Short mmCIF file of N, CA and C in Angstrom, two decimals:
data_model
loop_
_atom_site.label_atom_id
_atom_site.label_comp_id
_atom_site.label_asym_id
_atom_site.label_seq_id
_atom_site.Cartn_x
_atom_site.Cartn_y
_atom_site.Cartn_z
N MET M 1 0.75 -1.14 -0.07
CA MET M 1 0.08 -0.08 0.19
C MET M 1 1.01 1.12 -0.08
N LEU M 2 0.48 2.26 -1.13
CA LEU M 2 1.61 2.85 -1.50
C LEU M 2 1.02 4.55 -0.09
N ARG M 3 2.07 4.51 0.84
CA ARG M 3 1.12 6.00 1.80
C ARG M 3 1.82 6.79 1.16
N VAL M 4 0.54 8.11 0.86
CA VAL M 4 0.67 9.40 0.69
C VAL M 4 0.36 10.32 1.21
N GLY M 5 1.23 11.22 1.01
CA GLY M 5 1.04 12.57 1.92
C GLY M 5 0.91 14.25 0.79
N VAL M 6 -0.55 14.33 1.53
CA VAL M 6 -1.00 15.30 0.56
C VAL M 6 -0.38 17.23 1.22
N MET M 7 -0.14 17.69 0.32
CA MET M 7 0.70 18.81 0.59
C MET M 7 -0.26 20.71 -0.90
N VAL M 8 -1.18 21.12 0.55
CA VAL M 8 -1.93 21.48 -0.15
C VAL M 8 -2.12 23.31 0.57
N SER M 9 -2.63 24.17 -0.16
CA SER M 9 -2.24 25.44 0.65
C SER M 9 -3.72 25.86 0.98
N GLY M 10 -4.78 25.81 -0.55
CA GLY M 10 -6.36 26.35 0.00
C GLY M 10 -7.47 25.04 -0.20
N GLY M 11 -8.62 24.87 -0.76
CA GLY M 11 -9.40 24.02 -0.80
C GLY M 11 -9.44 22.57 -0.74
N GLY M 12 -8.67 21.98 -1.49
CA GLY M 12 -8.93 20.68 -1.52
C GLY M 12 -8.89 20.03 -2.51
N THR M 13 -9.54 21.15 -3.94
CA THR M 13 -10.13 20.07 -4.70
C THR M 13 -9.81 19.01 -5.42
N ASN M 14 -8.26 18.93 -5.21
CA ASN M 14 -7.49 18.43 -6.36
C ASN M 14 -7.69 17.37 -5.13
N LEU M 15 -7.21 17.24 -3.92
CA LEU M 15 -7.56 16.21 -2.71
C LEU M 15 -8.60 15.78 -2.36
N GLN M 16 -9.60 16.29 -3.29
CA GLN M 16 -10.57 15.76 -2.97
C GLN M 16 -11.25 14.89 -4.12
N ALA M 17 -10.38 15.00 -5.16
CA ALA M 17 -10.72 14.05 -6.61
C ALA M 17 -9.45 12.83 -6.02
N ILE M 18 -8.65 12.96 -5.34
CA ILE M 18 -7.82 11.67 -5.09
C ILE M 18 -8.36 10.98 -4.32
N LEU M 19 -9.18 11.75 -3.43
CA LEU M 19 -10.02 10.81 -1.85
C LEU M 19 -11.83 9.87 -2.93
N ASP M 20 -12.05 11.02 -3.81
CA ASP M 20 -12.90 9.93 -4.78
C ASP M 20 -12.52 8.78 -5.24
N ALA M 21 -11.33 9.23 -5.95
CA ALA M 21 -10.17 7.96 -6.75
C ALA M 21 -10.61 6.64 -5.96
N ILE M 22 -9.94 7.33 -4.72
CA ILE M 22 -9.88 5.97 -3.88
C ILE M 22 -11.11 5.37 -3.75
N ASP M 23 -11.94 5.61 -3.13
CA ASP M 23 -13.60 5.05 -2.54
C ASP M 23 -13.60 5.25 -3.80
N SER M 24 -13.31 5.56 -4.66
CA SER M 24 -14.56 4.53 -5.96
C SER M 24 -13.59 3.11 -6.33
N GLY M 25 -12.60 3.50 -5.72
CA GLY M 25 -11.67 1.98 -6.51
C GLY M 25 -10.95 1.98 -7.46
N THR M 26 -10.87 3.91 -8.40
CA THR M 26 -10.13 3.58 -9.34
C THR M 26 -8.70 3.96 -9.02
N LEU M 27 -8.23 4.53 -7.87
CA LEU M 27 -6.82 4.34 -7.32
C LEU M 27 -6.46 3.37 -6.44
N ARG M 28 -6.20 2.49 -6.49
CA ARG M 28 -5.90 1.42 -6.30
C ARG M 28 -4.10 1.46 -5.23
N ASN M 29 -4.31 0.32 -3.82
CA ASN M 29 -3.36 -0.04 -3.25
C ASN M 29 -3.26 1.48 -2.85
N ALA M 30 -3.36 2.30 -2.53
CA ALA M 30 -2.77 3.74 -1.77
C ALA M 30 -3.42 4.49 -1.35
N GLU M 31 -3.31 4.97 -0.26
CA GLU M 31 -3.91 5.61 1.21
C GLU M 31 -3.46 6.63 1.50
N ILE M 32 -4.20 7.96 2.07
CA ILE M 32 -3.17 9.12 2.50
C ILE M 32 -3.38 8.92 4.06
N ALA M 33 -1.98 9.01 4.10
CA ALA M 33 -2.04 9.21 5.77
C ALA M 33 -1.47 10.49 6.29
N VAL M 34 -1.47 11.12 5.31
CA VAL M 34 -1.29 13.13 6.03
C VAL M 34 -1.75 13.71 4.87
N VAL M 35 -2.91 15.05 5.16
CA VAL M 35 -2.71 16.82 4.63
C VAL M 35 -2.14 17.53 5.41
N ILE M 36 -0.72 18.07 4.36
CA ILE M 36 -0.48 19.06 5.53
C ILE M 36 -0.57 19.96 4.14
N SER M 37 -0.50 21.41 4.99
CA SER M 37 -0.95 22.56 5.07
C SER M 37 -0.10 23.57 5.31
N ASN M 38 -0.05 24.85 4.27
CA ASN M 38 1.19 25.91 5.21
C ASN M 38 -0.24 26.72 5.78
N ASN M 39 -1.37 26.28 5.33
CA ASN M 39 -2.53 27.99 5.53
C ASN M 39 -3.28 27.06 6.46
N PRO M 40 -3.12 27.12 7.94
CA PRO M 40 -4.66 27.46 9.23
C PRO M 40 -5.93 27.71 8.64
N GLY M 41 -6.55 27.84 7.84
CA GLY M 41 -7.94 28.12 7.55
C GLY M 41 -7.85 27.56 6.02
N ALA M 42 -7.07 26.53 5.93
CA ALA M 42 -7.31 25.94 4.46
C ALA M 42 -8.48 24.74 4.69
N TYR M 43 -9.24 24.99 3.62
CA TYR M 43 -10.22 23.52 3.29
C TYR M 43 -10.20 22.73 3.80
N ALA M 44 -8.84 22.23 2.73
CA ALA M 44 -8.34 21.20 2.69
C ALA M 44 -8.85 20.22 4.26
N LEU M 45 -8.01 21.06 5.47
CA LEU M 45 -7.13 20.23 5.97
C LEU M 45 -8.60 19.96 6.63
N GLU M 46 -10.16 20.51 6.76
CA GLU M 46 -11.17 19.80 6.87
C GLU M 46 -12.11 18.43 6.19
N ARG M 47 -11.67 18.72 4.69
CA ARG M 47 -11.65 17.70 3.92
C ARG M 47 -11.01 16.77 4.82
N ALA M 48 -9.53 16.78 4.64
CA ALA M 48 -9.21 15.53 5.85
C ALA M 48 -9.30 14.89 6.51
N ARG M 49 -10.27 15.82 7.86
CA ARG M 49 -10.71 15.75 8.71
C ARG M 49 -11.89 14.39 8.66
N ASN M 50 -13.05 15.23 7.60
CA ASN M 50 -14.15 14.38 7.46
C ASN M 50 -13.98 12.87 6.71
N HIS M 51 -12.67 12.74 6.69
CA HIS M 51 -12.44 11.54 6.14
C HIS M 51 -11.08 10.57 6.77
N GLY M 52 -11.24 11.30 7.75
CA GLY M 52 -10.48 10.14 9.05
C GLY M 52 -9.46 10.24 8.73
N ILE M 53 -8.49 11.36 7.98
CA ILE M 53 -7.45 12.02 7.71
C ILE M 53 -7.01 12.09 8.93
N GLU M 54 -5.73 12.39 9.02
CA GLU M 54 -4.86 14.08 9.68
C GLU M 54 -4.38 14.80 8.94
N GLY M 55 -5.13 15.91 9.19
CA GLY M 55 -5.05 17.52 8.94
C GLY M 55 -4.02 18.44 9.22
N LEU M 56 -2.65 18.71 8.91
CA LEU M 56 -1.90 19.77 10.37
C LEU M 56 -1.66 20.72 9.26
N CYS M 57 -1.34 21.77 10.22
CA CYS M 57 -0.80 23.21 9.06
C CYS M 57 0.37 23.08 10.19
N ILE M 58 0.82 23.31 9.03
CA ILE M 58 3.18 24.14 8.99
C ILE M 58 3.07 25.38 8.79
N SER M 59 3.10 26.24 9.12
CA SER M 59 3.15 27.80 8.48
C SER M 59 4.13 28.32 8.76
N PRO M 60 4.81 28.89 7.85
CA PRO M 60 5.94 29.69 7.60
C PRO M 60 6.00 30.97 8.76
N LYS M 61 4.57 31.15 8.76
CA LYS M 61 4.74 32.99 10.11
C LYS M 61 4.70 32.09 10.66
N SER M 62 5.03 30.79 11.61
CA SER M 62 4.82 30.53 12.91
C SER M 62 6.77 30.29 13.50
N PHE M 63 7.29 30.55 12.27
CA PHE M 63 9.07 30.30 12.96
C PHE M 63 9.44 31.63 12.00
N ASP M 64 11.06 31.81 13.40
CA ASP M 64 11.71 32.77 12.99
C ASP M 64 12.13 33.33 11.34
N THR M 65 12.64 31.78 10.83
CA THR M 65 13.10 31.88 9.76
C THR M 65 12.76 30.91 8.76
N ARG M 66 13.02 31.13 7.15
CA ARG M 66 12.41 30.33 5.90
C ARG M 66 13.48 28.61 6.30
N ASP M 67 14.46 28.83 7.25
CA ASP M 67 15.32 27.51 7.59
C ASP M 67 14.64 26.54 8.23
N ALA M 68 14.39 27.80 9.78
CA ALA M 68 13.46 26.57 10.44
C ALA M 68 12.26 26.54 9.86
N PHE M 69 11.27 26.99 9.25
CA PHE M 69 10.51 26.29 8.86
C PHE M 69 10.93 25.09 8.08
N HIS M 70 11.76 25.18 6.34
CA HIS M 70 12.27 23.83 6.19
C HIS M 70 12.49 22.96 7.15
N GLU M 71 13.01 23.29 8.28
CA GLU M 71 13.46 21.61 8.85
C GLU M 71 12.50 21.32 9.71
N ALA M 72 11.14 22.28 10.35
CA ALA M 72 10.13 21.86 10.83
C ALA M 72 9.24 20.61 10.12
N LEU M 73 9.35 21.48 8.33
CA LEU M 73 8.27 21.06 7.62
C LEU M 73 9.21 19.32 7.00
N LEU M 74 10.33 19.56 7.17
CA LEU M 74 10.81 18.22 6.49
C LEU M 74 10.47 16.99 7.81
N ALA M 75 11.07 17.70 9.03
CA ALA M 75 10.78 16.29 10.00
C ALA M 75 9.82 15.77 10.45
N LYS M 76 8.84 16.72 9.85
CA LYS M 76 7.26 16.24 10.29
C LYS M 76 6.91 15.69 9.06
N VAL M 77 7.11 15.49 7.76
CA VAL M 77 7.08 14.68 6.90
C VAL M 77 7.82 13.99 6.80
N ASP M 78 8.52 13.42 7.36
CA ASP M 78 9.43 11.82 7.99
C ASP M 78 9.09 11.07 9.03
N GLU M 79 8.25 11.86 9.63
CA GLU M 79 7.52 11.21 10.65
C GLU M 79 6.41 10.51 9.81
N TYR M 80 5.94 10.42 8.86
CA TYR M 80 5.04 9.51 8.28
C TYR M 80 5.23 8.26 7.64
N SER M 81 6.46 8.31 7.67
CA SER M 81 7.07 6.63 6.15
C SER M 81 6.45 7.26 4.75
N LEU M 82 6.64 8.25 4.38
CA LEU M 82 5.42 8.47 2.66
C LEU M 82 6.43 7.94 1.95
N ASP M 83 5.62 7.65 1.54
CA ASP M 83 6.14 7.05 0.17
C ASP M 83 6.03 7.61 -1.24
N LEU M 84 5.16 8.78 -0.78
CA LEU M 84 4.93 9.55 -2.03
C LEU M 84 4.77 10.88 -1.20
N ILE M 85 4.79 11.70 -2.11
CA ILE M 85 4.58 13.35 -1.64
C ILE M 85 3.53 14.24 -2.50
N VAL M 86 2.57 14.37 -2.69
CA VAL M 86 1.47 15.13 -3.30
C VAL M 86 1.36 16.45 -4.03
N LEU M 87 1.73 17.53 -4.49
CA LEU M 87 1.90 18.67 -4.07
C LEU M 87 0.46 19.11 -5.07
N ALA M 88 -0.61 19.16 -4.41
CA ALA M 88 -2.00 19.49 -4.67
C ALA M 88 -2.36 21.02 -4.57
N GLY M 89 -1.65 21.94 -5.63
CA GLY M 89 -2.20 23.77 -4.94
C GLY M 89 -1.16 23.80 -3.74
N PHE M 90 0.36 23.34 -3.28
CA PHE M 90 1.00 23.74 -2.32
C PHE M 90 1.76 24.56 -2.55
N LEU M 91 1.35 26.11 -2.09
CA LEU M 91 2.01 27.41 -2.57
C LEU M 91 2.73 27.86 -1.91
N VAL M 92 3.95 26.60 -2.12
CA VAL M 92 5.00 27.45 -0.74
C VAL M 92 6.29 26.61 -1.25
N THR M 93 7.40 27.16 -1.47
CA THR M 93 8.83 26.25 -2.31
C THR M 93 8.84 25.36 -1.15
N ILE M 94 9.24 24.19 -2.15
CA ILE M 94 9.93 22.63 -1.49
C ILE M 94 11.03 23.14 -0.68
N PRO M 95 11.72 22.49 0.22
CA PRO M 95 13.09 22.95 0.50
C PRO M 95 13.64 22.00 -0.26
N ALA M 96 15.20 22.27 -0.67
CA ALA M 96 15.87 21.24 -1.54
C ALA M 96 16.79 19.92 -0.97
N ALA M 97 16.38 20.58 0.31
CA ALA M 97 16.67 19.10 1.85
C ALA M 97 15.88 18.15 1.16
N MET M 98 14.44 18.06 0.93
CA MET M 98 12.91 17.25 0.95
C MET M 98 13.33 17.24 -0.61
N ILE M 99 13.10 17.57 -1.35
CA ILE M 99 13.87 17.00 -2.50
C ILE M 99 14.84 16.11 -3.05
N GLN M 100 15.61 15.77 -2.21
CA GLN M 100 16.72 15.28 -2.51
C GLN M 100 16.53 14.02 -1.86
N LYS M 101 16.16 14.20 -0.41
CA LYS M 101 15.90 12.88 0.45
C LYS M 101 14.36 11.77 0.02
N TYR M 102 13.26 12.89 -0.97
CA TYR M 102 12.02 11.73 -0.78
C TYR M 102 12.67 12.58 -3.09
N LYS M 103 13.67 12.07 -3.53
CA LYS M 103 13.90 12.34 -5.36
C LYS M 103 13.18 11.27 -5.86
N ASN M 104 12.36 11.29 -6.69
CA ASN M 104 11.58 10.75 -7.52
C ASN M 104 10.51 10.73 -6.31
N ARG M 105 10.04 10.81 -5.21
CA ARG M 105 9.00 10.56 -4.77
C ARG M 105 7.93 11.40 -4.22
N ILE M 106 7.82 12.69 -5.56
CA ILE M 106 7.77 14.10 -4.79
C ILE M 106 7.04 14.45 -6.75
N ILE M 107 5.23 14.55 -6.67
CA ILE M 107 4.75 15.07 -7.61
C ILE M 107 3.41 16.17 -8.00
N ASN M 108 3.76 16.46 -8.32
CA ASN M 108 2.89 18.44 -8.29
C ASN M 108 2.06 18.06 -9.72
N VAL M 109 0.73 18.99 -9.60
CA VAL M 109 -0.18 18.92 -10.36
C VAL M 109 -0.43 20.71 -10.67
N HIS M 110 -0.38 21.04 -12.35
CA HIS M 110 0.62 21.79 -12.66
C HIS M 110 -1.19 22.11 -14.06
N PRO M 111 -1.76 23.77 -13.11
CA PRO M 111 -2.34 23.58 -14.62
C PRO M 111 -2.82 24.48 -16.02
N SER M 112 -1.59 23.46 -16.58
CA SER M 112 -1.13 23.91 -17.95
C SER M 112 -0.68 22.82 -18.54
N LEU M 113 -0.61 23.38 -20.38
CA LEU M 113 0.11 22.16 -20.54
C LEU M 113 2.17 22.23 -20.45
N ILE M 114 2.38 22.11 -19.65
CA ILE M 114 4.08 22.28 -19.23
C ILE M 114 4.83 21.97 -20.96
N PRO M 115 5.50 23.06 -21.71
CA PRO M 115 6.42 23.96 -21.14
C PRO M 115 5.41 25.05 -21.27
N SER M 116 4.01 25.15 -21.60
CA SER M 116 3.64 26.44 -21.87
C SER M 116 3.06 26.93 -20.29
N PHE M 117 3.11 28.30 -19.95
CA PHE M 117 2.35 29.03 -18.49
C PHE M 117 2.73 28.53 -17.52
N CYS M 118 4.35 27.86 -17.51
CA CYS M 118 5.03 27.39 -16.28
C CYS M 118 5.74 28.34 -15.84
N GLY M 119 6.44 27.84 -14.70
CA GLY M 119 8.14 28.31 -14.18
C GLY M 119 7.09 29.42 -12.96
N VAL M 120 8.27 29.96 -12.54
CA VAL M 120 8.11 31.00 -11.26
C VAL M 120 7.02 32.07 -11.99
N GLY M 121 6.39 32.21 -10.79
CA GLY M 121 5.14 33.46 -11.13
C GLY M 121 3.77 32.94 -11.63
N TYR M 122 3.88 31.33 -12.18
CA TYR M 122 2.39 30.75 -12.76
C TYR M 122 1.90 29.78 -11.92
N TYR M 123 1.04 30.43 -11.12
CA TYR M 123 0.62 29.51 -10.51
C TYR M 123 -1.49 29.94 -10.33
N GLY M 124 -2.10 28.90 -9.97
CA GLY M 124 -3.66 29.45 -9.77
C GLY M 124 -4.56 30.37 -11.30
N LEU M 125 -4.97 31.49 -10.77
CA LEU M 125 -5.48 32.40 -12.18
C LEU M 125 -4.87 32.78 -12.83
N LYS M 126 -2.96 33.08 -12.51
CA LYS M 126 -2.26 33.54 -13.02
C LYS M 126 -1.81 32.79 -14.43
N VAL M 127 -1.96 31.68 -14.46
CA VAL M 127 -1.70 30.84 -15.28
C VAL M 127 -2.99 30.78 -16.56
N HIS M 128 -3.93 30.78 -16.18
CA HIS M 128 -5.44 30.72 -17.04
C HIS M 128 -5.14 32.34 -17.87
N GLU M 129 -5.46 33.12 -16.93
CA GLU M 129 -5.00 34.74 -17.62
C GLU M 129 -3.97 35.04 -18.78
N ALA M 130 -2.83 34.12 -18.75
CA ALA M 130 -1.30 34.03 -19.25
C ALA M 130 -2.00 33.78 -20.56
N ALA M 131 -2.85 32.02 -20.52
CA ALA M 131 -3.15 31.60 -21.63
C ALA M 131 -4.01 32.18 -21.75
N LEU M 132 -5.34 33.29 -21.83
CA LEU M 132 -6.41 34.06 -22.21
C LEU M 132 -5.72 34.74 -22.99
N LYS M 133 -4.58 35.55 -22.81
CA LYS M 133 -4.11 36.64 -23.15
C LYS M 133 -3.16 36.11 -23.89
N ARG M 134 -3.05 35.17 -24.55
CA ARG M 134 -1.99 34.33 -25.34
C ARG M 134 -2.49 33.97 -26.28
N GLY M 135 -3.74 33.83 -25.87
CA GLY M 135 -4.71 33.07 -27.33
C GLY M 135 -4.66 31.45 -27.86
N VAL M 136 -4.15 30.86 -27.12
CA VAL M 136 -4.14 29.35 -26.91
C VAL M 136 -5.56 29.12 -27.20
N LYS M 137 -5.42 28.02 -28.12
CA LYS M 137 -6.81 27.05 -28.46
C LYS M 137 -6.88 26.21 -27.86
N LEU M 138 -5.99 25.57 -26.79
CA LEU M 138 -5.47 24.70 -26.14
C LEU M 138 -5.43 25.01 -24.86
N THR M 139 -5.44 24.09 -24.03
CA THR M 139 -4.73 24.26 -22.76
C THR M 139 -4.82 23.15 -21.77
N GLY M 140 -4.69 23.21 -20.84
CA GLY M 140 -4.82 21.55 -19.65
C GLY M 140 -4.10 21.70 -18.56
N ALA M 141 -3.69 20.12 -18.16
CA ALA M 141 -2.84 20.56 -17.13
C ALA M 141 -1.74 18.94 -17.19
N THR M 142 -0.59 19.09 -16.48
CA THR M 142 0.17 18.26 -16.48
C THR M 142 0.52 17.91 -14.59
N VAL M 143 1.14 16.44 -14.53
CA VAL M 143 1.14 15.87 -13.28
C VAL M 143 3.00 15.73 -13.49
N HIS M 144 3.43 16.23 -12.73
CA HIS M 144 5.13 16.24 -12.98
C HIS M 144 5.82 15.68 -11.84
N PHE M 145 6.92 15.28 -12.00
CA PHE M 145 7.80 14.87 -10.67
C PHE M 145 8.45 16.44 -10.45
N VAL M 146 8.96 16.54 -9.17
CA VAL M 146 9.18 17.71 -8.74
C VAL M 146 10.84 17.65 -8.50
N ASP M 147 11.42 18.35 -8.72
CA ASP M 147 13.12 18.65 -8.87
C ASP M 147 13.22 19.91 -8.56
N GLU M 148 14.52 20.17 -8.74
CA GLU M 148 14.93 21.81 -7.94
C GLU M 148 14.60 22.95 -8.56
N GLY M 149 14.02 23.07 -10.09
CA GLY M 149 13.62 24.00 -10.56
C GLY M 149 11.88 23.61 -10.57
N VAL M 150 11.47 24.85 -11.03
CA VAL M 150 10.06 25.12 -10.60
C VAL M 150 9.57 24.99 -12.24
N ASP M 151 8.28 23.71 -12.23
CA ASP M 151 7.60 23.06 -12.69
C ASP M 151 8.31 22.60 -14.04
N SER M 152 9.59 21.87 -13.39
CA SER M 152 10.84 21.57 -14.46
C SER M 152 10.89 20.03 -14.35
N GLY M 153 10.32 18.84 -13.30
CA GLY M 153 11.07 17.90 -13.59
C GLY M 153 10.37 17.47 -14.62
N PRO M 154 10.43 15.85 -14.59
CA PRO M 154 9.65 15.13 -15.81
C PRO M 154 8.31 15.03 -15.30
N ILE M 155 7.73 14.81 -16.62
CA ILE M 155 6.75 14.46 -17.10
C ILE M 155 5.84 13.07 -16.53
N ILE M 156 4.69 13.23 -15.71
CA ILE M 156 4.01 12.22 -15.59
C ILE M 156 2.87 11.79 -17.14
N LEU M 157 1.97 12.65 -16.83
CA LEU M 157 0.82 12.89 -17.42
C LEU M 157 0.18 13.72 -18.11
N GLN M 158 -0.09 14.34 -18.79
CA GLN M 158 -0.98 15.40 -19.24
C GLN M 158 -2.22 14.99 -20.09
N LYS M 159 -3.15 16.12 -19.94
CA LYS M 159 -4.13 15.97 -21.10
C LYS M 159 -4.52 17.82 -20.92
N ALA M 160 -5.75 17.87 -22.23
CA ALA M 160 -5.49 19.07 -22.76
C ALA M 160 -7.04 19.46 -22.60
N VAL M 161 -7.28 20.42 -22.68
CA VAL M 161 -8.24 21.40 -22.48
C VAL M 161 -9.19 22.10 -23.68
N GLU M 162 -9.78 21.61 -23.98
CA GLU M 162 -10.22 23.29 -25.22
C GLU M 162 -10.50 24.65 -24.58
N VAL M 163 -9.73 25.36 -25.12
CA VAL M 163 -10.38 26.79 -24.98
C VAL M 163 -11.73 27.24 -25.82
N LEU M 164 -12.48 27.86 -25.06
CA LEU M 164 -13.83 28.26 -25.91
C LEU M 164 -13.51 30.06 -25.42
N PRO M 165 -14.15 30.59 -26.64
CA PRO M 165 -14.35 31.74 -26.78
C PRO M 165 -14.93 32.90 -25.82
N GLN M 166 -15.63 32.33 -25.43
CA GLN M 166 -16.23 32.93 -24.11
C GLN M 166 -15.88 32.35 -22.73
N ASP M 167 -14.72 32.03 -22.27
CA ASP M 167 -14.14 31.94 -21.34
C ASP M 167 -13.39 33.57 -20.54
N THR M 168 -13.41 32.94 -19.30
CA THR M 168 -12.92 33.70 -18.74
C THR M 168 -11.75 33.27 -17.89
N PRO M 169 -10.84 33.66 -17.29
CA PRO M 169 -9.61 32.87 -16.66
C PRO M 169 -10.86 31.78 -15.35
N GLU M 170 -11.45 32.57 -14.43
CA GLU M 170 -12.40 31.46 -14.03
C GLU M 170 -13.42 30.53 -14.74
N LEU M 171 -13.62 30.59 -15.84
CA LEU M 171 -14.08 29.94 -16.21
C LEU M 171 -12.99 28.69 -16.58
N LEU M 172 -11.91 28.97 -16.82
CA LEU M 172 -10.89 28.12 -17.98
C LEU M 172 -10.16 27.24 -16.43
N GLN M 173 -10.27 28.22 -15.15
CA GLN M 173 -9.54 27.13 -14.51
C GLN M 173 -10.39 26.45 -14.22
N ARG M 174 -11.74 26.56 -13.71
CA ARG M 174 -13.08 25.48 -13.58
C ARG M 174 -12.93 24.26 -14.70
N ARG M 175 -13.12 24.38 -15.55
CA ARG M 175 -12.85 23.53 -16.75
C ARG M 175 -11.40 22.51 -16.65
N VAL M 176 -10.44 23.22 -16.92
CA VAL M 176 -8.90 22.97 -16.66
C VAL M 176 -9.62 21.84 -15.66
N MET M 177 -10.05 22.37 -14.16
CA MET M 177 -9.58 21.03 -12.87
C MET M 177 -10.82 20.42 -13.32
N GLU M 178 -11.89 19.80 -13.90
CA GLU M 178 -12.66 19.30 -13.73
C GLU M 178 -12.01 18.17 -14.95
N GLN M 179 -11.67 19.10 -16.27
CA GLN M 179 -11.37 17.60 -17.23
C GLN M 179 -10.00 17.31 -16.80
N ALA M 180 -9.10 17.83 -16.49
CA ALA M 180 -7.72 17.31 -16.23
C ALA M 180 -7.22 17.09 -15.03
N GLU M 181 -7.26 18.49 -13.94
CA GLU M 181 -6.34 17.65 -13.27
C GLU M 181 -6.83 17.24 -12.28
N TRP M 182 -8.53 17.03 -12.02
CA TRP M 182 -8.86 16.19 -11.70
C TRP M 182 -9.40 14.78 -11.67
N GLN M 183 -8.62 13.91 -13.16
CA GLN M 183 -8.33 13.38 -13.94
C GLN M 183 -7.21 12.68 -13.32
N ILE M 184 -6.28 13.49 -14.59
CA ILE M 184 -5.24 12.93 -14.47
C ILE M 184 -4.42 12.76 -13.05
N LEU M 185 -4.73 13.82 -12.16
CA LEU M 185 -3.84 13.57 -10.87
C LEU M 185 -4.36 12.06 -10.35
N PRO M 186 -4.96 11.39 -9.95
CA PRO M 186 -5.51 10.23 -9.41
C PRO M 186 -4.80 9.20 -10.33
N LYS M 187 -5.08 9.31 -11.65
CA LYS M 187 -4.28 8.24 -12.37
C LYS M 187 -2.83 8.42 -12.47
N ALA M 188 -2.14 9.40 -12.01
CA ALA M 188 -0.59 9.62 -11.92
C ALA M 188 -0.53 8.42 -10.23
N ILE M 189 -1.05 9.13 -9.53
CA ILE M 189 -1.41 8.29 -8.43
C ILE M 189 -1.07 6.61 -7.97
N ASP M 190 -1.92 6.14 -9.27
CA ASP M 190 -3.00 4.84 -9.56
C ASP M 190 -1.18 4.38 -9.66
N MET M 191 -1.06 5.01 -11.45
CA MET M 191 0.34 4.46 -11.89
C MET M 191 1.47 4.30 -10.58
N ILE M 192 1.91 4.98 -10.21
CA ILE M 192 2.93 5.14 -9.47
C ILE M 192 2.81 3.46 -8.47
N ALA M 193 0.87 3.51 -7.67
CA ALA M 193 1.35 3.09 -6.75
C ALA M 193 0.92 1.60 -7.06
N ASN M 194 0.73 1.04 -8.61
CA ASN M 194 0.56 0.19 -9.30
C ASN M 194 2.02 -0.46 -9.91
N GLU M 195 2.61 0.30 -9.85
CA GLU M 195 4.33 -0.04 -10.87
C GLU M 195 4.34 -0.24 -12.55
N LYS M 196 3.04 1.00 -13.12
CA LYS M 196 2.94 0.89 -14.49
C LYS M 196 3.99 2.15 -15.32
N MET M 197 4.75 2.86 -14.64
CA MET M 197 5.49 3.49 -15.07
C MET M 197 6.93 3.16 -14.19
#
């Protein structure tokens, strides 16, 4: 059984997609051991508790230095003996020590078809605003391994989503989540859990 830790900063819709996939049996041989947020008000923590999963907050604001936060975060992650760490809308930079220790065991979902609209500064609605401004006809989502760069690790899965003429950033964001992120993130975890990659 793959022990998964999910790290999230906000509402946790991608977390919910993972939970739903586990409940429905489309994601097999995996369990969520812990949900960690940097935001004490993140609804994702409530989603975890509603599922009987420990949800906890480790905020950079609780520490005097970023290094102290990084040490505490890594120490807490280590407590759970995780096989896989899933970044599902986690808006904090992962410390280099964690990336090295968990090499090829941290994945991220990004709301574009990497290498488009990714890297420093591209997160949340900013990605969809950039896609609409550029006039692309297709966008989508990518699940990739995390390395020392930003959105630069090896790609696991991608799924395209059509951009429609009436799209606003909010409409496009919702459709990318529903048609791409919520499908390929659980699928990627299932592939890892069942050694299909």
